[in-house]
mmCIF file of C-alpha atoms (C1' of nucleotides) in Angstrom:
data_model
loop_
_atom_site.group_PDB
_atom_site.id
_atom_site.type_symbol
_atom_site.label_atom_id
_atom_site.label_comp_id
_atom_site.label_asym_id
_atom_site.label_seq_id
_atom_site.Cartn_x
_atom_site.Cartn_y
_atom_site.Cartn_z
ATOM 1 C CA UNK A 1 -0.217 -0.161 0.223
ATOM 2 C CA UNK A 2 1.409 3.001 -1.284
ATOM 3 C CA UNK A 3 1.774 6.531 0.711
ATOM 4 C CA UNK A 4 -1.360 8.076 -0.337
ATOM 5 C CA UNK A 5 -3.603 5.224 0.219
ATOM 6 C CA UNK A 6 -2.384 4.598 4.000
ATOM 7 C CA UNK A 7 -3.450 8.202 4.183
ATOM 8 C CA UNK A 8 -6.592 7.735 2.741
ATOM 9 C CA UNK A 9 -7.195 4.695 4.948
ATOM 10 C CA UNK A 10 -6.268 6.403 8.252
ATOM 11 C CA UNK A 11 -8.449 8.934 7.607
ATOM 12 C CA UNK A 12 -11.121 6.405 7.345
ATOM 13 C CA UNK A 13 -10.437 4.777 10.543
ATOM 14 C CA UNK A 14 -10.147 8.534 12.198
ATOM 15 C CA UNK A 15 -12.978 9.721 10.460
ATOM 16 C CA UNK A 16 -15.209 6.714 11.898
ATOM 17 C CA UNK A 17 -13.670 6.611 15.394
ATOM 18 C CA UNK A 18 -13.485 10.769 16.108
ATOM 19 C CA UNK A 19 -15.743 12.433 13.257
ATOM 20 C CA UNK A 20 -13.967 15.121 11.350
ATOM 21 C CA UNK A 21 -13.693 17.793 13.936
ATOM 22 C CA UNK A 22 -11.920 15.592 16.329
ATOM 23 C CA UNK A 23 -9.601 14.585 14.234
ATOM 24 C CA UNK A 24 -6.206 15.984 13.303
ATOM 25 C CA UNK A 25 -3.499 16.220 10.281
ATOM 26 C CA UNK A 26 -1.071 15.076 12.802
ATOM 27 C CA UNK A 27 -3.371 11.799 13.732
ATOM 28 C CA UNK A 28 -3.866 11.050 10.685
ATOM 29 C CA UNK A 29 -0.200 11.168 9.380
ATOM 30 C CA UNK A 30 1.068 9.397 12.571
ATOM 31 C CA UNK A 31 -1.244 6.674 11.842
ATOM 32 C CA UNK A 32 -0.182 6.437 8.250
ATOM 33 C CA UNK A 33 3.231 6.532 9.036
ATOM 34 C CA UNK A 34 4.004 9.228 6.764
ATOM 35 C CA UNK A 35 5.286 12.882 7.634
ATOM 36 C CA UNK A 36 3.703 15.899 7.477
ATOM 37 C CA UNK A 37 5.661 16.945 3.937
ATOM 38 C CA UNK A 38 3.934 13.714 2.933
ATOM 39 C CA UNK A 39 0.746 14.203 3.197
ATOM 40 C CA UNK A 40 0.355 17.817 1.871
ATOM 41 C CA UNK A 41 2.208 16.315 -1.010
ATOM 42 C CA UNK A 42 -0.453 13.632 -2.142
ATOM 43 C CA UNK A 43 -3.049 16.071 -0.747
ATOM 44 C CA UNK A 44 -3.988 19.901 -0.357
ATOM 45 C CA UNK A 45 -5.141 19.485 3.273
ATOM 46 C CA UNK A 46 -7.318 18.142 5.783
ATOM 47 C CA UNK A 47 -10.774 18.389 3.669
ATOM 48 C CA UNK A 48 -9.479 16.963 0.649
ATOM 49 C CA UNK A 49 -8.392 14.148 2.719
ATOM 50 C CA UNK A 50 -11.865 13.655 4.096
ATOM 51 C CA UNK A 51 -13.307 13.713 1.004
ATOM 52 C CA UNK A 52 -11.156 10.601 -0.740
ATOM 53 C CA UNK A 53 -11.744 9.279 2.443
ATOM 54 C CA UNK A 54 -15.727 9.752 2.992
ATOM 55 C CA UNK A 55 -16.219 9.125 -1.169
ATOM 56 C CA UNK A 56 -14.170 5.236 -0.402
ATOM 57 C CA UNK A 57 -16.349 4.770 2.870
ATOM 58 C CA UNK A 58 -19.642 6.112 0.955
ATOM 59 C CA UNK A 59 -19.268 3.925 -2.499
ATOM 60 C CA UNK A 60 -18.372 0.576 0.236
ATOM 61 C CA UNK A 61 -21.368 0.865 1.849
ATOM 62 C CA UNK A 62 -23.725 0.954 -1.043
ATOM 63 C CA UNK A 63 -21.640 -2.082 -2.854
ATOM 64 C CA UNK A 64 -22.341 -4.126 0.573
ATOM 65 C CA UNK A 65 -25.670 -3.699 0.562
ATOM 66 C CA UNK A 66 -26.679 -3.556 -2.682
ATOM 67 C CA UNK A 67 -25.397 -7.498 -2.538
ATOM 68 C CA UNK A 68 -27.787 -7.962 0.037
ATOM 69 C CA UNK A 69 -30.453 -6.441 -1.665
ATOM 70 C CA UNK A 70 -30.185 -8.537 -4.609
ATOM 71 C CA UNK A 71 -29.652 -12.089 -3.245
ATOM 72 C CA UNK A 72 -32.309 -14.812 -3.864
ATOM 73 C CA UNK A 73 -35.042 -14.806 -1.941
ATOM 74 C CA UNK A 74 -38.268 -12.932 -0.604
ATOM 75 C CA UNK A 75 -38.227 -8.930 0.038
ATOM 76 C CA UNK A 76 -38.863 -9.617 4.086
ATOM 77 C CA UNK A 77 -35.793 -12.137 3.476
ATOM 78 C CA UNK A 78 -33.756 -9.683 2.259
ATOM 79 C CA UNK A 79 -34.507 -7.168 4.354
ATOM 80 C CA UNK A 80 -33.871 -9.373 7.415
ATOM 81 C CA UNK A 81 -29.818 -10.657 6.282
ATOM 82 C CA UNK A 82 -29.379 -6.852 5.279
ATOM 83 C CA UNK A 83 -30.666 -6.008 9.204
ATOM 84 C CA UNK A 84 -28.609 -9.112 10.786
ATOM 85 C CA UNK A 85 -25.619 -8.828 8.535
ATOM 86 C CA UNK A 86 -22.335 -9.035 11.014
ATOM 87 C CA UNK A 87 -21.622 -4.734 11.964
ATOM 88 C CA UNK A 88 -19.334 -3.204 14.035
ATOM 89 C CA UNK A 89 -22.634 -1.799 16.314
ATOM 90 C CA UNK A 90 -20.379 0.069 19.198
ATOM 91 C CA UNK A 91 -18.770 1.576 15.978
ATOM 92 C CA UNK A 92 -21.459 3.219 14.596
ATOM 93 C CA UNK A 93 -22.001 3.870 11.119
ATOM 94 C CA UNK A 94 -19.236 5.414 9.296
ATOM 95 C CA UNK A 95 -21.683 7.333 7.134
ATOM 96 C CA UNK A 96 -24.142 8.055 9.718
ATOM 97 C CA UNK A 97 -21.893 9.354 12.411
ATOM 98 C CA UNK A 98 -21.147 12.415 9.799
ATOM 99 C CA UNK A 99 -24.350 13.791 10.059
ATOM 100 C CA UNK A 100 -23.287 15.270 13.896
ATOM 101 C CA UNK A 101 -20.345 16.430 12.315
ATOM 102 C CA UNK A 102 -20.390 20.365 12.248
ATOM 103 C CA UNK A 103 -17.449 20.838 9.814
ATOM 104 C CA UNK A 104 -19.136 17.929 7.280
ATOM 105 C CA UNK A 105 -22.635 19.767 7.658
ATOM 106 C CA UNK A 106 -20.833 23.131 6.806
ATOM 107 C CA UNK A 107 -19.233 21.870 3.730
ATOM 108 C CA UNK A 108 -21.362 21.317 0.690
ATOM 109 C CA UNK A 109 -18.685 18.967 -0.919
ATOM 110 C CA UNK A 110 -17.965 17.103 2.391
ATOM 111 C CA UNK A 111 -21.634 16.382 2.807
ATOM 112 C CA UNK A 112 -22.846 15.509 -0.605
ATOM 113 C CA UNK A 113 -21.327 11.616 -0.282
ATOM 114 C CA UNK A 114 -23.651 11.689 3.094
ATOM 115 C CA UNK A 115 -26.832 12.582 1.505
ATOM 116 C CA UNK A 116 -26.802 10.532 -1.380
ATOM 117 C CA UNK A 117 -25.770 7.252 0.353
ATOM 118 C CA UNK A 118 -28.311 7.480 2.467
ATOM 119 C CA UNK A 119 -30.780 8.568 0.141
ATOM 120 C CA UNK A 120 -29.730 5.834 -2.029
ATOM 121 C CA UNK A 121 -29.983 3.393 1.126
ATOM 122 C CA UNK A 122 -34.135 4.412 1.666
ATOM 123 C CA UNK A 123 -35.047 4.863 -1.982
ATOM 124 C CA UNK A 124 -33.421 0.832 -2.793
ATOM 125 C CA UNK A 125 -35.503 -0.325 0.490
ATOM 126 C CA UNK A 126 -38.343 1.376 -0.987
ATOM 127 C CA UNK A 127 -37.779 -0.142 -4.257
ATOM 128 C CA UNK A 128 -37.547 -3.513 -2.658
ATOM 129 C CA UNK A 129 -40.120 -3.319 -0.308
ATOM 130 C CA UNK A 130 -42.328 -2.207 -3.098
ATOM 131 C CA UNK A 131 -41.780 -5.471 -5.357
ATOM 132 C CA UNK A 132 -42.520 -7.620 -2.513
ATOM 133 C CA UNK A 133 -45.941 -6.542 -2.193
ATOM 134 C CA UNK A 134 -46.753 -6.778 -5.870
ATOM 135 C CA UNK A 135 -46.150 -10.347 -5.165
ATOM 136 C CA UNK A 136 -48.216 -10.548 -2.667
ATOM 137 C CA UNK A 137 -45.034 -11.111 -0.077
ATOM 138 C CA UNK A 138 -46.336 -8.292 2.058
ATOM 139 C CA UNK A 139 -49.489 -6.433 2.584
ATOM 140 C CA UNK A 140 -50.926 -4.744 0.581
ATOM 141 C CA UNK A 141 -51.682 -1.819 3.103
ATOM 142 C CA UNK A 142 -47.867 -1.206 4.078
ATOM 143 C CA UNK A 143 -46.427 2.043 2.479
ATOM 144 C CA UNK A 144 -42.452 1.337 0.484
ATOM 145 C CA UNK A 145 -41.039 4.426 1.026
ATOM 146 C CA UNK A 146 -42.286 5.196 4.642
ATOM 147 C CA UNK A 147 -41.358 1.892 5.880
ATOM 148 C CA UNK A 148 -37.693 1.612 4.086
ATOM 149 C CA UNK A 149 -37.475 5.167 6.398
ATOM 150 C CA UNK A 150 -38.379 3.307 9.079
ATOM 151 C CA UNK A 151 -35.761 0.442 8.875
ATOM 152 C CA UNK A 152 -33.009 2.774 8.102
ATOM 153 C CA UNK A 153 -34.009 4.958 10.591
ATOM 154 C CA UNK A 154 -34.387 2.317 12.989
ATOM 155 C CA UNK A 155 -30.579 1.115 12.290
ATOM 156 C CA UNK A 156 -28.689 4.842 12.085
ATOM 157 C CA UNK A 157 -30.940 5.304 15.656
ATOM 158 C CA UNK A 158 -29.807 1.763 17.182
ATOM 159 C CA UNK A 159 -26.444 2.606 17.029
ATOM 160 C CA UNK A 160 -27.121 5.478 18.639
ATOM 161 C CA UNK A 161 -28.941 3.521 21.512
ATOM 162 C CA UNK A 162 -25.801 0.979 21.368
ATOM 163 C CA UNK A 163 -23.511 3.529 22.237
ATOM 164 C CA UNK A 164 -25.209 5.331 24.696
ATOM 165 C CA UNK A 165 -25.872 2.099 26.786
ATOM 166 C CA UNK A 166 -22.249 0.842 25.931
ATOM 167 C CA UNK A 167 -24.065 -2.545 24.894
ATOM 168 C CA UNK A 168 -25.309 -3.612 21.639
ATOM 169 C CA UNK A 169 -28.684 -4.687 23.411
ATOM 170 C CA UNK A 170 -30.567 -1.797 22.424
ATOM 171 C CA UNK A 171 -29.336 -2.323 18.821
ATOM 172 C CA UNK A 172 -30.568 -6.259 18.501
ATOM 173 C CA UNK A 173 -33.466 -5.163 20.372
ATOM 174 C CA UNK A 174 -34.394 -2.270 17.836
ATOM 175 C CA UNK A 175 -33.864 -4.728 15.254
ATOM 176 C CA UNK A 176 -35.792 -7.198 16.319
ATOM 177 C CA UNK A 177 -38.615 -5.092 16.902
ATOM 178 C CA UNK A 178 -38.890 -3.559 13.846
ATOM 179 C CA UNK A 179 -39.006 -6.919 12.019
ATOM 180 C CA UNK A 180 -41.393 -8.689 14.301
ATOM 181 C CA UNK A 181 -43.308 -5.252 13.411
ATOM 182 C CA UNK A 182 -42.927 -5.708 9.728
ATOM 183 C CA UNK A 183 -43.827 -9.565 9.952
ATOM 184 C CA UNK A 184 -47.606 -8.674 11.063
ATOM 185 C CA UNK A 185 -47.361 -7.030 7.405
ATOM 186 C CA UNK A 186 -47.286 -10.332 5.829
ATOM 187 C CA UNK A 187 -49.365 -11.809 3.415
ATOM 188 C CA UNK A 188 -51.664 -9.322 0.542
ATOM 189 C CA UNK A 189 -54.654 -7.606 1.244
ATOM 190 C CA UNK B 1 -30.464 35.445 34.589
ATOM 191 C CA UNK B 2 -26.839 35.516 36.301
ATOM 192 C CA UNK B 3 -23.672 34.641 34.723
ATOM 193 C CA UNK B 4 -23.248 31.354 35.546
ATOM 194 C CA UNK B 5 -27.183 30.778 34.821
ATOM 195 C CA UNK B 6 -25.657 32.103 30.713
ATOM 196 C CA UNK B 7 -22.755 30.066 30.935
ATOM 197 C CA UNK B 8 -24.700 26.762 31.198
ATOM 198 C CA UNK B 9 -27.346 27.697 28.924
ATOM 199 C CA UNK B 10 -24.732 29.154 26.172
ATOM 200 C CA UNK B 11 -23.243 25.743 26.920
ATOM 201 C CA UNK B 12 -26.393 23.748 25.867
ATOM 202 C CA UNK B 13 -27.358 25.456 22.965
ATOM 203 C CA UNK B 14 -23.437 25.515 21.396
ATOM 204 C CA UNK B 15 -23.645 21.485 22.647
ATOM 205 C CA UNK B 16 -26.649 20.946 20.649
ATOM 206 C CA UNK B 17 -25.014 22.982 17.440
ATOM 207 C CA UNK B 18 -21.652 21.482 17.348
ATOM 208 C CA UNK B 19 -21.217 19.061 20.219
ATOM 209 C CA UNK B 20 -18.262 19.059 22.881
ATOM 210 C CA UNK B 21 -15.245 18.550 20.971
ATOM 211 C CA UNK B 22 -16.300 21.135 18.555
ATOM 212 C CA UNK B 23 -17.183 23.805 20.961
ATOM 213 C CA UNK B 24 -14.624 26.008 22.801
ATOM 214 C CA UNK B 25 -14.271 27.672 26.130
ATOM 215 C CA UNK B 26 -14.047 31.210 24.012
ATOM 216 C CA UNK B 27 -17.142 30.297 21.837
ATOM 217 C CA UNK B 28 -19.179 29.140 25.382
ATOM 218 C CA UNK B 29 -18.005 33.011 26.959
ATOM 219 C CA UNK B 30 -18.388 34.644 23.956
ATOM 220 C CA UNK B 31 -22.248 33.640 23.561
ATOM 221 C CA UNK B 32 -22.573 34.409 27.106
ATOM 222 C CA UNK B 33 -21.323 37.612 27.270
ATOM 223 C CA UNK B 34 -19.279 36.574 29.441
ATOM 224 C CA UNK B 35 -15.075 37.064 29.947
ATOM 225 C CA UNK B 36 -12.518 34.701 30.880
ATOM 226 C CA UNK B 37 -12.021 34.845 34.162
ATOM 227 C CA UNK B 38 -15.924 35.046 34.713
ATOM 228 C CA UNK B 39 -16.085 31.269 33.206
ATOM 229 C CA UNK B 40 -13.451 29.635 35.383
ATOM 230 C CA UNK B 41 -14.773 31.651 38.355
ATOM 231 C CA UNK B 42 -17.712 29.560 38.645
ATOM 232 C CA UNK B 43 -16.827 26.624 36.880
ATOM 233 C CA UNK B 44 -13.895 24.344 36.832
ATOM 234 C CA UNK B 45 -13.671 24.098 33.264
ATOM 235 C CA UNK B 46 -15.106 23.031 29.805
ATOM 236 C CA UNK B 47 -15.973 19.617 31.660
ATOM 237 C CA UNK B 48 -17.252 20.910 34.552
ATOM 238 C CA UNK B 49 -19.650 23.666 32.712
ATOM 239 C CA UNK B 50 -20.788 20.621 30.020
ATOM 240 C CA UNK B 51 -21.426 18.385 32.603
ATOM 241 C CA UNK B 52 -23.838 20.608 34.263
ATOM 242 C CA UNK B 53 -25.588 21.673 30.868
ATOM 243 C CA UNK B 54 -25.667 17.783 29.682
ATOM 244 C CA UNK B 55 -27.505 16.780 32.666
ATOM 245 C CA UNK B 56 -30.154 19.956 32.943
ATOM 246 C CA UNK B 57 -31.304 19.286 29.209
ATOM 247 C CA UNK B 58 -31.288 15.331 30.483
ATOM 248 C CA UNK B 59 -33.592 16.629 32.713
ATOM 249 C CA UNK B 60 -35.790 18.471 30.569
ATOM 250 C CA UNK B 61 -35.975 16.038 27.923
ATOM 251 C CA UNK B 62 -37.298 13.625 30.804
ATOM 252 C CA UNK B 63 -39.741 16.167 31.895
ATOM 253 C CA UNK B 64 -41.242 16.584 28.556
ATOM 254 C CA UNK B 65 -41.210 13.120 27.602
ATOM 255 C CA UNK B 66 -43.202 12.005 31.018
ATOM 256 C CA UNK B 67 -45.872 14.515 30.386
ATOM 257 C CA UNK B 68 -46.482 13.165 26.810
ATOM 258 C CA UNK B 69 -46.860 9.678 28.326
ATOM 259 C CA UNK B 70 -48.687 9.914 31.624
ATOM 260 C CA UNK B 71 -51.566 11.865 29.505
ATOM 261 C CA UNK B 72 -54.890 10.883 29.040
ATOM 262 C CA UNK B 73 -55.345 8.507 25.973
ATOM 263 C CA UNK B 74 -54.928 4.888 24.475
ATOM 264 C CA UNK B 75 -51.029 3.731 24.469
ATOM 265 C CA UNK B 76 -50.501 3.941 20.991
ATOM 266 C CA UNK B 77 -52.561 7.438 21.421
ATOM 267 C CA UNK B 78 -49.914 8.021 23.754
ATOM 268 C CA UNK B 79 -47.055 7.024 21.483
ATOM 269 C CA UNK B 80 -48.586 9.273 18.260
ATOM 270 C CA UNK B 81 -48.474 12.169 20.523
ATOM 271 C CA UNK B 82 -45.100 11.814 21.437
ATOM 272 C CA UNK B 83 -43.838 11.296 18.063
ATOM 273 C CA UNK B 84 -46.054 14.029 16.397
ATOM 274 C CA UNK B 85 -44.534 16.135 19.133
ATOM 275 C CA UNK B 86 -42.976 19.620 18.197
ATOM 276 C CA UNK B 87 -38.909 18.937 17.915
ATOM 277 C CA UNK B 88 -36.805 20.985 15.664
ATOM 278 C CA UNK B 89 -35.459 17.821 13.605
ATOM 279 C CA UNK B 90 -32.701 19.290 12.085
ATOM 280 C CA UNK B 91 -31.152 20.167 15.001
ATOM 281 C CA UNK B 92 -31.130 16.544 15.966
ATOM 282 C CA UNK B 93 -31.549 15.228 19.865
ATOM 283 C CA UNK B 94 -29.233 17.066 21.918
ATOM 284 C CA UNK B 95 -28.830 14.276 23.989
ATOM 285 C CA UNK B 96 -28.583 11.231 21.080
ATOM 286 C CA UNK B 97 -25.590 13.863 19.590
ATOM 287 C CA UNK B 98 -23.681 13.486 22.208
ATOM 288 C CA UNK B 99 -23.105 9.536 21.067
ATOM 289 C CA UNK B 100 -21.278 10.995 18.091
ATOM 290 C CA UNK B 101 -18.807 12.935 20.309
ATOM 291 C CA UNK B 102 -15.514 11.143 20.928
ATOM 292 C CA UNK B 103 -14.404 13.138 24.587
ATOM 293 C CA UNK B 104 -18.342 12.744 25.522
ATOM 294 C CA UNK B 105 -17.925 8.759 25.680
ATOM 295 C CA UNK B 106 -14.416 8.940 27.275
ATOM 296 C CA UNK B 107 -15.337 10.675 30.163
ATOM 297 C CA UNK B 108 -17.428 8.636 32.462
ATOM 298 C CA UNK B 109 -19.272 11.312 34.018
ATOM 299 C CA UNK B 110 -20.391 13.192 31.147
ATOM 300 C CA UNK B 111 -21.287 9.884 29.705
ATOM 301 C CA UNK B 112 -23.820 8.726 32.548
ATOM 302 C CA UNK B 113 -26.327 11.174 31.706
ATOM 303 C CA UNK B 114 -26.702 10.434 28.204
ATOM 304 C CA UNK B 115 -26.907 6.375 28.772
ATOM 305 C CA UNK B 116 -29.154 7.024 31.654
ATOM 306 C CA UNK B 117 -31.637 9.178 29.707
ATOM 307 C CA UNK B 118 -31.704 6.919 26.634
ATOM 308 C CA UNK B 119 -32.509 3.770 29.091
ATOM 309 C CA UNK B 120 -35.454 5.532 30.755
ATOM 310 C CA UNK B 121 -37.179 6.793 27.586
ATOM 311 C CA UNK B 122 -37.190 2.711 26.440
ATOM 312 C CA UNK B 123 -38.210 1.390 29.694
ATOM 313 C CA UNK B 124 -40.866 4.293 29.921
ATOM 314 C CA UNK B 125 -42.198 3.173 26.371
ATOM 315 C CA UNK B 126 -42.081 -0.709 26.769
ATOM 316 C CA UNK B 127 -43.883 -0.005 30.391
ATOM 317 C CA UNK B 128 -46.383 2.163 28.483
ATOM 318 C CA UNK B 129 -46.636 -0.705 25.536
ATOM 319 C CA UNK B 130 -47.080 -3.161 28.089
ATOM 320 C CA UNK B 131 -49.909 -1.498 29.618
ATOM 321 C CA UNK B 132 -51.802 -1.060 26.648
ATOM 322 C CA UNK B 133 -51.326 -4.337 25.706
ATOM 323 C CA UNK B 134 -52.762 -5.436 28.953
ATOM 324 C CA UNK B 135 -56.334 -3.523 28.448
ATOM 325 C CA UNK B 136 -56.561 -4.890 24.849
ATOM 326 C CA UNK B 137 -55.406 -2.335 22.908
ATOM 327 C CA UNK B 138 -52.057 -3.749 21.451
ATOM 328 C CA UNK B 139 -51.773 -7.363 20.089
ATOM 329 C CA UNK B 140 -50.342 -10.297 22.766
ATOM 330 C CA UNK B 141 -47.684 -10.971 19.810
ATOM 331 C CA UNK B 142 -46.036 -7.156 19.809
ATOM 332 C CA UNK B 143 -43.055 -7.674 22.397
ATOM 333 C CA UNK B 144 -43.276 -3.879 24.500
ATOM 334 C CA UNK B 145 -39.093 -4.198 25.188
ATOM 335 C CA UNK B 146 -38.066 -4.490 21.693
ATOM 336 C CA UNK B 147 -40.909 -2.267 19.951
ATOM 337 C CA UNK B 148 -39.862 0.501 22.823
ATOM 338 C CA UNK B 149 -36.164 0.273 21.507
ATOM 339 C CA UNK B 150 -37.162 0.195 17.966
ATOM 340 C CA UNK B 151 -39.651 3.146 18.502
ATOM 341 C CA UNK B 152 -36.856 5.528 20.223
ATOM 342 C CA UNK B 153 -34.017 4.252 17.695
ATOM 343 C CA UNK B 154 -36.734 5.340 14.667
ATOM 344 C CA UNK B 155 -36.622 8.902 16.622
ATOM 345 C CA UNK B 156 -32.958 8.780 16.871
ATOM 346 C CA UNK B 157 -32.642 7.554 13.197
ATOM 347 C CA UNK B 158 -34.865 9.763 11.511
ATOM 348 C CA UNK B 159 -32.903 12.587 12.781
ATOM 349 C CA UNK B 160 -30.224 11.315 11.136
ATOM 350 C CA UNK B 161 -31.580 10.660 7.968
ATOM 351 C CA UNK B 162 -32.951 14.430 8.182
ATOM 352 C CA UNK B 163 -29.592 16.298 8.809
ATOM 353 C CA UNK B 164 -28.570 13.997 5.843
ATOM 354 C CA UNK B 165 -31.141 15.205 3.414
ATOM 355 C CA UNK B 166 -31.085 18.309 4.476
ATOM 356 C CA UNK B 167 -35.030 17.647 5.093
ATOM 357 C CA UNK B 168 -37.462 16.999 7.657
ATOM 358 C CA UNK B 169 -39.108 14.596 5.099
ATOM 359 C CA UNK B 170 -37.246 11.195 5.907
ATOM 360 C CA UNK B 171 -37.935 12.431 9.668
ATOM 361 C CA UNK B 172 -41.502 12.574 8.795
ATOM 362 C CA UNK B 173 -41.261 9.221 6.566
ATOM 363 C CA UNK B 174 -39.843 7.476 9.392
ATOM 364 C CA UNK B 175 -42.392 8.267 11.632
ATOM 365 C CA UNK B 176 -45.123 7.880 9.756
ATOM 366 C CA UNK B 177 -44.106 4.205 8.983
ATOM 367 C CA UNK B 178 -43.289 2.890 12.312
ATOM 368 C CA UNK B 179 -46.818 3.968 13.186
ATOM 369 C CA UNK B 180 -48.342 2.448 9.947
ATOM 370 C CA UNK B 181 -46.522 -0.744 11.425
ATOM 371 C CA UNK B 182 -47.939 -0.154 15.137
ATOM 372 C CA UNK B 183 -51.051 -0.044 13.616
ATOM 373 C CA UNK B 184 -51.095 -3.811 12.408
ATOM 374 C CA UNK B 185 -50.752 -4.554 15.628
ATOM 375 C CA UNK B 186 -54.050 -3.135 17.135
ATOM 376 C CA UNK B 187 -56.587 -5.278 19.304
ATOM 377 C CA UNK B 188 -55.735 -8.361 21.221
ATOM 378 C CA UNK B 189 -54.782 -11.812 20.502
ATOM 379 C "C1'" DG C 1 8.159 12.083 -2.621
ATOM 380 C "C1'" DT C 2 9.959 13.047 1.771
ATOM 381 C "C1'" DC C 3 12.128 15.569 5.712
ATOM 382 C "C1'" DT C 4 12.787 19.524 8.538
ATOM 383 C "C1'" DA C 5 11.752 24.420 10.145
ATOM 384 C "C1'" DT C 6 8.578 27.496 10.861
ATOM 385 C "C1'" DA C 7 4.984 29.919 11.328
ATOM 386 C "C1'" DC C 8 1.001 32.006 12.913
ATOM 387 C "C1'" DA C 9 -4.304 31.365 14.923
ATOM 388 C "C1'" DT C 10 -7.439 28.703 18.362
ATOM 389 C "C1'" DG C 11 -7.923 25.808 22.693
ATOM 390 C "C1'" DG C 12 -7.841 25.611 27.495
ATOM 391 C "C1'" DA C 13 -5.952 26.982 31.260
ATOM 392 C "C1'" DT C 14 -3.388 29.811 34.892
ATOM 393 C "C1'" DA C 15 -2.298 34.285 37.688
ATOM 394 C "C1'" DG C 16 -2.942 38.353 39.698
ATOM 395 C "C1'" DA C 17 -4.852 42.850 39.588
ATOM 396 C "C1'" DC C 18 -9.393 45.542 40.373
ATOM 397 C "C1'" DG D 1 -16.787 38.181 40.753
ATOM 398 C "C1'" DT D 2 -14.681 40.210 36.673
ATOM 399 C "C1'" DC D 3 -10.927 41.866 33.588
ATOM 400 C "C1'" DT D 4 -6.334 41.294 31.600
ATOM 401 C "C1'" DA D 5 -1.947 39.237 30.846
ATOM 402 C "C1'" DT D 6 0.691 35.386 30.154
ATOM 403 C "C1'" DC D 7 0.868 29.873 29.368
ATOM 404 C "C1'" DC D 8 2.261 26.474 26.667
ATOM 405 C "C1'" DA D 9 0.503 22.941 23.471
ATOM 406 C "C1'" DT D 10 -2.248 21.680 19.425
ATOM 407 C "C1'" DG D 11 -4.260 22.247 14.493
ATOM 408 C "C1'" DT D 12 -3.617 23.261 10.746
ATOM 409 C "C1'" DA D 13 -0.847 24.643 6.863
ATOM 410 C "C1'" DT D 14 3.837 26.968 3.943
ATOM 411 C "C1'" DA D 15 9.009 26.896 2.996
ATOM 412 C "C1'" DG D 16 12.459 25.173 1.326
ATOM 413 C "C1'" DA D 17 16.074 21.362 1.610
ATOM 414 C "C1'" DC D 18 17.213 16.786 0.331
#
DNA sequence: GTCTATACATGGATAGAC
DNA sequence: GTCTATCCATGTATAGAC
């Protein structure tokens, strides 16, 4: 892995652990094993490096989700697989956490990939639910867009509850709860 | 309002807008119209002031929620009233956002009120749902603790989605979605 | 490409005068 | 109680040598 690469990976890790405001160029360099001059040779500054890191994380998140959404099975099975996939729950969502960072929100360029990723996630899930409903797997009364927003919110909020509690338990409960509610919507009508 | 009071209120506002890591003593002082010496006379430092601010915000949040939870009406009506109460959605939850702050999470004293508040909220909601189920307002198949976690997570995650999108729409959708799912659980059995 | 030196602002706090 | 002066570390970046 060359230096530029190590700098991006270092930034990704720190943005996840400490956010943008809480991450200094020096910390990035030390974690990457790169010097001051090296970082400013490859990137114009902290925002430039953060942009590269955020874009990569967003792309990865989307790819991993799409893999599960396009797998075989019913809509509910695929949503369940997505919600149950392995996650570093106590670290939270590397994209969602950025919405709490004042400097990310103040910079349109840094903010864009965050908004686009979560928008895409809701839309993709809504499409999946609509298909399931069309095949009679889900009640006709179920609203795909609203339910998709609820599912993504349950995930993002589950991370918040887990971090607050210092335990994965509330996350697991929230996921089990939303799947329980969804189960009552099985079958058409 | 005396100086100590203004400092606490200033800190509350800044913690909400920028988090702990993103808030400097100087910013607190300027917003409070207080000098350097004044702040360090009333508080031992930034963590001391933040603790006072967080405790007050936590107490307020709890009181406002309890008011709606103990109002007249069915369990679903009270949950609905709570979810629909007026909120500054794009600012997010002043307590939940602190879970993303590395310095808050690293300090047990600052972290405690955050964890306690969200724990209380889940437990209180679970109790409300259990009562509703006991009175036959909700299906016997509904799990109160899990569903409570889902409801709180939907709120916390709804804020994340709204901030990411720069719009309240996904928040409103997530709330409508979870209430729609809950509606299917009306009646006993 | 990488290193060291340098720069200047801000963060966070203490000291002592009033 | 509040003000000003002072302090040292860190944040963020530039300059120029190698």
